[in-house]
Amino acid sequence: MSVADLPKIELHLHHEGAAPPAFIRQLAHEKRIDLSGLFKPDGRYDFRDFAHFLSVYEAACEVLKSPEDFRRLTLAILEESAANGVVYSETFLSPDFCGGGDLQAWCDYLAAIQDAAVEAERKFDITLRGVITCVRHFGPEKAKASARCAAETAGDWITGFGMGGNESVGAQGDFKWAFDCAREAGLRLTTHAGEFGGPESVRDAIRDLGVERVGHGVRAIEDPDLIREIVDRDVTLEVCPGSNVVLGLYPEFAAHPIARLREAGVKVTVSTDDPPFFHTTMRREYEMLAQAFGWGAEDFAALNDTALNAAFCDEETRARVKTRLETP
Ligand code: ADE
Ligand code: ZN
């Protein structure tokens, strides 16, 4: 059996970013929305760099305008993830793209997404949980609205709160109110840092927002003191190697710091981020890591174990997923 066939846990997946281009084109066609310019002639998403990626991402979101759109999207994503061996996934959901931060609208979107997750669990044997995510470049006020939606819908399905978006805008500490609000509602915390920001952005994320997981965080490798702090504080990194390579942080998998982070004792996990944008899947991430670093079944079992322990789900779900991992 190839390592790519192993069951997998994914902790870092943006819901809209997982939308296949053909799915977005189909919705655009149904709604008569012109999305020309978003796709390459071969049908893939077309972007030049990180800032352009974010704007193409948001333009694609223009066709996702109803709970029913998100129900269909959720089913499509989970079918694809399950086909790649994912048995448990945490997805980033942004009230900004689901009703613009209005609580009642958000509840309607969430109901449709959960409905699809129940159907997918039955059909494809994959478990999904939601992490509400504010968007950094939309600013702290929008983040507060997202945090209020998160606090109102926190529970055994919405289990976490986080932040994505453009790291060059503002500071992690600008979002403290939103993260404190989410924490008080019992939500677990993660934020993107150390992707385009340097090691100091990871330090800010841990110290100013008190997150227990960091999205990417890979540039921490540039600062040995920070590595020690990450290990001491038991922070887990949601590493997305294929995303980092396509966005130009590293020229190839073999140059990616995931193996060095792991050797330094950092808890690392593997995810796809926005798979169709980065031409990847969880299968491909496993294949590329096996090829670049010679990792075998034991290494991937260890990564999955780290991911299972860092998952934001309740203990009953964790135990169920553990059984799934042990019986491929
Ligand atoms: N939103 C979607 N993908 C992202 C990424 N890789 N970094 C920051 N924000 C994002
Ligand atoms: Zn991300």
PDB file of C-alpha atoms and ligand atoms in Angstrom, residues 12 14 92 192 216 273, ligand 2:
ATOM      1  CA  HIS A  12      -6.496  23.703   7.560  1.00  0.00           C
ATOM      2  CA  HIS A  14     -10.681  27.214   3.515  1.00  0.00           C
ATOM      3  CA  PHE A  92     -12.614  27.579   7.792  1.00  0.00           C
ATOM      4  CA  HIS A 192      -2.570  32.531  10.073  1.00  0.00           C
ATOM      5  CA  HIS A 216       1.334  27.871   8.394  1.00  0.00           C
ATOM      6  CA  ASP A 273      -5.192  25.179   2.379  1.00  0.00           C
TER       7      ASP A 273
HETATM    8 ZN    ZN B   2      -4.941  29.191   4.981  1.00  0.00          ZN
END
